[in-house]
mmCIF file of C-alpha atoms in Angstrom:
data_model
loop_
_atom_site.group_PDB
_atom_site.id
_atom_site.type_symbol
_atom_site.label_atom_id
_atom_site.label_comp_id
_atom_site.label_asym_id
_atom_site.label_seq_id
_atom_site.Cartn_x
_atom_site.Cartn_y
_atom_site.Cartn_z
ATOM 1 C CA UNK A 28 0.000 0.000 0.000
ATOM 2 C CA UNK A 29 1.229 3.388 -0.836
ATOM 3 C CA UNK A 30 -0.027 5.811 1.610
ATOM 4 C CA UNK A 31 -0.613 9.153 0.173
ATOM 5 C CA UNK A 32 -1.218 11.389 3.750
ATOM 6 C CA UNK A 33 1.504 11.297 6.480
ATOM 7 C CA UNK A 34 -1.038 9.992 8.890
ATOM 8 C CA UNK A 35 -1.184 6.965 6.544
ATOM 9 C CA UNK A 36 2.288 6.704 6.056
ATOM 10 C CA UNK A 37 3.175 6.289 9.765
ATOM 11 C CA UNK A 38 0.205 4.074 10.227
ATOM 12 C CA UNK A 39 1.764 1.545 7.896
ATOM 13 C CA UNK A 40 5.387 1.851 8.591
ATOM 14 C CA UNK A 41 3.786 0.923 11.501
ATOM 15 C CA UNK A 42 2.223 -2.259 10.066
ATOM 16 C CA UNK A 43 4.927 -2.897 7.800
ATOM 17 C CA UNK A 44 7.324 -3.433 11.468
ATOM 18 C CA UNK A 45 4.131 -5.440 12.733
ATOM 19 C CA UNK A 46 4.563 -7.943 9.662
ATOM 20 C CA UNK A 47 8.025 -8.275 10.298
ATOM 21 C CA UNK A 48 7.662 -9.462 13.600
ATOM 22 C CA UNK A 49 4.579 -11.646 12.325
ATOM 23 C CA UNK A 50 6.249 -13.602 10.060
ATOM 24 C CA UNK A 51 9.305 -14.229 12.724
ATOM 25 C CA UNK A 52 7.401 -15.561 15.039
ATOM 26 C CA UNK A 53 5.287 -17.566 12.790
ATOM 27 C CA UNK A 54 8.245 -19.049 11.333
ATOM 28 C CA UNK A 55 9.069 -19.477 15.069
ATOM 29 C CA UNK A 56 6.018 -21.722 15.596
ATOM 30 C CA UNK A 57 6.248 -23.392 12.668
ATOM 31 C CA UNK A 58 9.004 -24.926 13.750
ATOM 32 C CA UNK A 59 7.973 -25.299 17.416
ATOM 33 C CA UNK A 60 6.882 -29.040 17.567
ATOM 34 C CA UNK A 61 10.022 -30.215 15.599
ATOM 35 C CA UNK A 62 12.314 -28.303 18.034
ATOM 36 C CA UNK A 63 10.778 -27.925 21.654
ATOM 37 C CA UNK A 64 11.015 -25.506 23.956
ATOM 38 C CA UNK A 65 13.539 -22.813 23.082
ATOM 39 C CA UNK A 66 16.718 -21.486 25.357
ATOM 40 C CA UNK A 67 16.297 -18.142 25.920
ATOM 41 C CA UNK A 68 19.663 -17.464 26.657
ATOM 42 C CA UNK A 69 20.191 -13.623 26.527
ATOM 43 C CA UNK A 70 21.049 -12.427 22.926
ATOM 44 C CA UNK A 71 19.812 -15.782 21.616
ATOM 45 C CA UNK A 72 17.153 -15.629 18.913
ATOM 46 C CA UNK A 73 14.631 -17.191 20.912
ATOM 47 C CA UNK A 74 14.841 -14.417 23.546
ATOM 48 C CA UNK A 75 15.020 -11.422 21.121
ATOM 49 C CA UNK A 76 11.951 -12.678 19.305
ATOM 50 C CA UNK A 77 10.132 -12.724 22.796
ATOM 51 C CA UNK A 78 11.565 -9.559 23.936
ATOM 52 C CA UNK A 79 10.759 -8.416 20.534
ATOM 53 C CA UNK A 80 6.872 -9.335 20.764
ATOM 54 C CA UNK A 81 6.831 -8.168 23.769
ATOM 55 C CA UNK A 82 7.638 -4.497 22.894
ATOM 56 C CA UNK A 83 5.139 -4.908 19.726
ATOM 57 C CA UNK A 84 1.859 -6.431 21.893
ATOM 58 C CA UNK A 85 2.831 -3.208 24.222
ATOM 59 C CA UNK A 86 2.860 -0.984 21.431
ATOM 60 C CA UNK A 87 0.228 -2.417 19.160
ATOM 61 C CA UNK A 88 -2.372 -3.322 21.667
ATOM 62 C CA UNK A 89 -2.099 0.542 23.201
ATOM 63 C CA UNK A 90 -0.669 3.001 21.185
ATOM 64 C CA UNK A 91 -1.716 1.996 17.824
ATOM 65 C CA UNK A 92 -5.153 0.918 18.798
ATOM 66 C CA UNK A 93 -5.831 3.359 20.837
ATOM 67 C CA UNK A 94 -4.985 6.326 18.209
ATOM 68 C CA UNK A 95 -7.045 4.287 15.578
ATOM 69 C CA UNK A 96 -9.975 3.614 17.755
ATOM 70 C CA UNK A 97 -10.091 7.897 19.346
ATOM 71 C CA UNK A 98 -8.317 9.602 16.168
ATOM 72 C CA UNK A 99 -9.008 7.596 12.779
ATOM 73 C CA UNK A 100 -12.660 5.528 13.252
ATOM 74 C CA UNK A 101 -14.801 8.428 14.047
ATOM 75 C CA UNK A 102 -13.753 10.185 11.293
ATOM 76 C CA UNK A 103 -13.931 7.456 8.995
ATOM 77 C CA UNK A 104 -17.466 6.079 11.035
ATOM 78 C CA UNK A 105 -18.647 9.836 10.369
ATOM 79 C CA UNK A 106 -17.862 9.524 6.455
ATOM 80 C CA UNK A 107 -20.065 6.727 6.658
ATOM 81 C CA UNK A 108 -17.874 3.269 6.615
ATOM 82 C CA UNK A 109 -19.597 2.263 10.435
ATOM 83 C CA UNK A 110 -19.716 -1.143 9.428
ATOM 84 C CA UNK A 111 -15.743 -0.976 8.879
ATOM 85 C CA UNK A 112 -15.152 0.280 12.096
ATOM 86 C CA UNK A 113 -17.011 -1.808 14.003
ATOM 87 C CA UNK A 114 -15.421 -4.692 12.342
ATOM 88 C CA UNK A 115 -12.019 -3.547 13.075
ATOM 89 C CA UNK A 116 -13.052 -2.368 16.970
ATOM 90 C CA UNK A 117 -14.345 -5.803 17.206
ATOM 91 C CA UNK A 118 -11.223 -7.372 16.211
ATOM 92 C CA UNK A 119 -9.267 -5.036 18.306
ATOM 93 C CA UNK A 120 -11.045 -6.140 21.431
ATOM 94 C CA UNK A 121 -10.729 -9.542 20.327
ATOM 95 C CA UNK A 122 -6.593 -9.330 19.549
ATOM 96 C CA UNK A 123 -6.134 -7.188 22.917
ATOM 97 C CA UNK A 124 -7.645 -10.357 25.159
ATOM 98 C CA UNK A 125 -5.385 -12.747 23.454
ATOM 99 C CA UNK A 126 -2.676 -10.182 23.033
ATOM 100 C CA UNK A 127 -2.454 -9.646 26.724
ATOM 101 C CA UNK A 128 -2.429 -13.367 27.367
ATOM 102 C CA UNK A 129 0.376 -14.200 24.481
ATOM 103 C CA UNK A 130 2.177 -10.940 26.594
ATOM 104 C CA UNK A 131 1.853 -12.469 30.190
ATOM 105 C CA UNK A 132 3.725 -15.901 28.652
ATOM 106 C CA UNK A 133 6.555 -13.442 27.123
ATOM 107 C CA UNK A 134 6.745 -11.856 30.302
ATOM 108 C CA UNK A 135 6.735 -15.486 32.541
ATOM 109 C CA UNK A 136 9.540 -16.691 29.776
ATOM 110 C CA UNK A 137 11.505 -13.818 29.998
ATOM 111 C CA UNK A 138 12.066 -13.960 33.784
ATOM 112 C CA UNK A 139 11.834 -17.710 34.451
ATOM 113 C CA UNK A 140 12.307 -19.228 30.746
ATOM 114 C CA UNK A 141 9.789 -21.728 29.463
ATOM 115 C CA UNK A 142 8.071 -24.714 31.357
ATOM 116 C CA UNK A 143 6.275 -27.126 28.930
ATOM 117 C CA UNK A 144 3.456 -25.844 29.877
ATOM 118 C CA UNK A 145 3.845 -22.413 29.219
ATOM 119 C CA UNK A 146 5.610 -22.785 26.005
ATOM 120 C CA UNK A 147 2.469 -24.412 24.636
ATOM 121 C CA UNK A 148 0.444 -22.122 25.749
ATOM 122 C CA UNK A 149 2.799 -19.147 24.168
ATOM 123 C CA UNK A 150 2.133 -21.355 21.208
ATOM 124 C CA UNK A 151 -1.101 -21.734 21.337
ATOM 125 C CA UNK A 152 -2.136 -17.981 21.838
ATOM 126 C CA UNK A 153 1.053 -16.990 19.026
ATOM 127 C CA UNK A 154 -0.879 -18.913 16.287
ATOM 128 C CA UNK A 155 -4.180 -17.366 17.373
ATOM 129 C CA UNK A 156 -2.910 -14.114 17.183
ATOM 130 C CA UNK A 157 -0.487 -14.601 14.278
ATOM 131 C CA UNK A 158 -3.924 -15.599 12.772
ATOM 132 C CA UNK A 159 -6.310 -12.695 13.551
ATOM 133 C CA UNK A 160 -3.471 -9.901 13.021
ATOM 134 C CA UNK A 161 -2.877 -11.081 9.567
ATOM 135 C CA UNK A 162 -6.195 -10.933 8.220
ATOM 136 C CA UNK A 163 -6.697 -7.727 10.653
ATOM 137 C CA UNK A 164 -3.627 -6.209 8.587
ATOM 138 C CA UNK A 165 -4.891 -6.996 5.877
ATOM 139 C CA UNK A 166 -7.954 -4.965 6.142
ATOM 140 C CA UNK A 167 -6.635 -2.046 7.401
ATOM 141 C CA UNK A 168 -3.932 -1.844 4.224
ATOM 142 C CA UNK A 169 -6.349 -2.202 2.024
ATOM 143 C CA UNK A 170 -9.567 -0.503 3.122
ATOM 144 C CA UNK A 171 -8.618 1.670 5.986
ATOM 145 C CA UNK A 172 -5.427 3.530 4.243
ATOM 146 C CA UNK A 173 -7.546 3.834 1.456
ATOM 147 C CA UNK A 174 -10.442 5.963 3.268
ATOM 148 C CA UNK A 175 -8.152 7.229 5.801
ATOM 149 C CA UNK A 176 -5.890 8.946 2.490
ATOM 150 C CA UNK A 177 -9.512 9.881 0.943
ATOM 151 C CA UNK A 178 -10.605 11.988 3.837
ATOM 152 C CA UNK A 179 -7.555 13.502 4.772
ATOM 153 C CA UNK A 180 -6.126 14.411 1.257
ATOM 154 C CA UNK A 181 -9.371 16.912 1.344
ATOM 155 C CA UNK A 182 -8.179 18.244 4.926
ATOM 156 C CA UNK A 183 -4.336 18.527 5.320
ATOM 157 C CA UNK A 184 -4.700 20.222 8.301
ATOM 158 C CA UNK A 185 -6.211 17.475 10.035
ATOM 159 C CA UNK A 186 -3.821 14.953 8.363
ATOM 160 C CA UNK A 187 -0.985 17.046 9.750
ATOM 161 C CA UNK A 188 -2.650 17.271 13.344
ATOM 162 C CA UNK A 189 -3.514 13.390 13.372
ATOM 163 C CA UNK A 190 0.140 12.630 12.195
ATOM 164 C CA UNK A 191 1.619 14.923 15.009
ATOM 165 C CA UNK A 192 -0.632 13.188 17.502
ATOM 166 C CA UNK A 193 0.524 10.053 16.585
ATOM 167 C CA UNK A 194 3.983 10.787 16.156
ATOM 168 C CA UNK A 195 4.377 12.220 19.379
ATOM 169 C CA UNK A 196 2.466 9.135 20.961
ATOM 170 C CA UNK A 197 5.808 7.067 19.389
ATOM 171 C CA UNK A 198 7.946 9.643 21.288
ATOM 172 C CA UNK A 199 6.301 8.906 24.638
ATOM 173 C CA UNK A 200 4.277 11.962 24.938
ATOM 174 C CA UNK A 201 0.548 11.605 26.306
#
C-alpha cells in the first residue's frame, strides 16, 4: 500500500514493522513441535523474538489501537464506513484479550524461561494471534489507508494534526 497522507504513512510503517515481527514468530512456531522448547539465553534468537513481541503487543495493543480507535474511526465512522469500524473495533477487542495473554507468557519466559506448559500455551495464543493480526492487517492496508488517504487528502490540516498526535504518541508523549 502506498499511503498518500503522512497519517497513513506512519500508520503503515507501523504495520509494515508489525509484519516483520509476524512472520518471525510464525516461522518461530512453525518450527515449534520439531524443536521444543527454546533457550532463551540472553542475545539468543529465541529471547530477542520474545523480547521483541513483547515491545510490539505493548505498542500495538495501546498506542496503535488506541490512536485508531479515538483519532481515525470516528472520522472514517462519520464519512459513513460504520460497518468498517465496528469490524475492526471488534477485532481489536478480540486481539487485545489474546494479546495480553500471548504478553503475560513473554513476560513469565523472559524472567523464568519456558516450562512445557507455558511454552504451549505461548504457542497456542502466538498462532491465534499470528492468525487474527494477519487478516486484521490486511484490512486495514487495504480498506482503511484507502479511506483514511480519501478523507484527509481533502483536509491537510487534520492529516498534519492526526500525524503529530501520533507521532508524538511514538515519542512517549501523552
Amino acid at each position: 500500500m502506498h499511503a498518500a497522507t503522512r497519517t497513513g504513512r506512519l500508520l503503515h510503517a507501523d504495520h509494515d514493522h508489525t509484519v516483520s515481527l509476524i512472520n518471525r514468530l510464525e516461522e518461530h512456531l512453525a518450527q515449534a513441535e520439531q524443536v521444543g522448547i527454546p533457550n532463551l539465553a540472553p542475545g539468543g534468537p529465541a529471547h530477542t523474538l520474545v523480547t521483541d513481541l513483547n515491545a510490539m503487543l505493548d505498542d500495538e495493543l495501546g498506542r496503535h489501537f488506541d490512536f485508531e480507535e479515538q483519532g481515525l474511526f470516528p472520522l472514517v465512522a462519520s464519512a459513513g464506513a460504520y460497518d468498517l469500524v465496528a469490524a475492526l473495533t471488534g477485532e481489536h477487542e478480540a486481539m487485545r484479550a489474546i494479546g495480553r495473554r500471548l504478553q503475560r507468557y513473554c513476560a513469565l519466559a523472559l524472567g523464568d524461561g519456558f516450562d512445557e506448559d507455558g511454552y504451549a500455551a505461548f504457542v497456542h495464543f502466538g498462532w491465534d494471534f499470528v492468525e487474527r493480526m494477519e487478516r486484521h492487517l490486511q484490512t486495514e492496508e487495504t480498506v482503511l489507508l484507502e479511506a483514511v488517504d480519501t478523507l484527509l487528502l481533502a483536509a491537510p490540516a487534520i492529516d498534519a494534526s492526526l500525524a503529530d498526535s501520533y507521532a508524538g504518541l511514538a515519542d512517549g508523549e501523552k
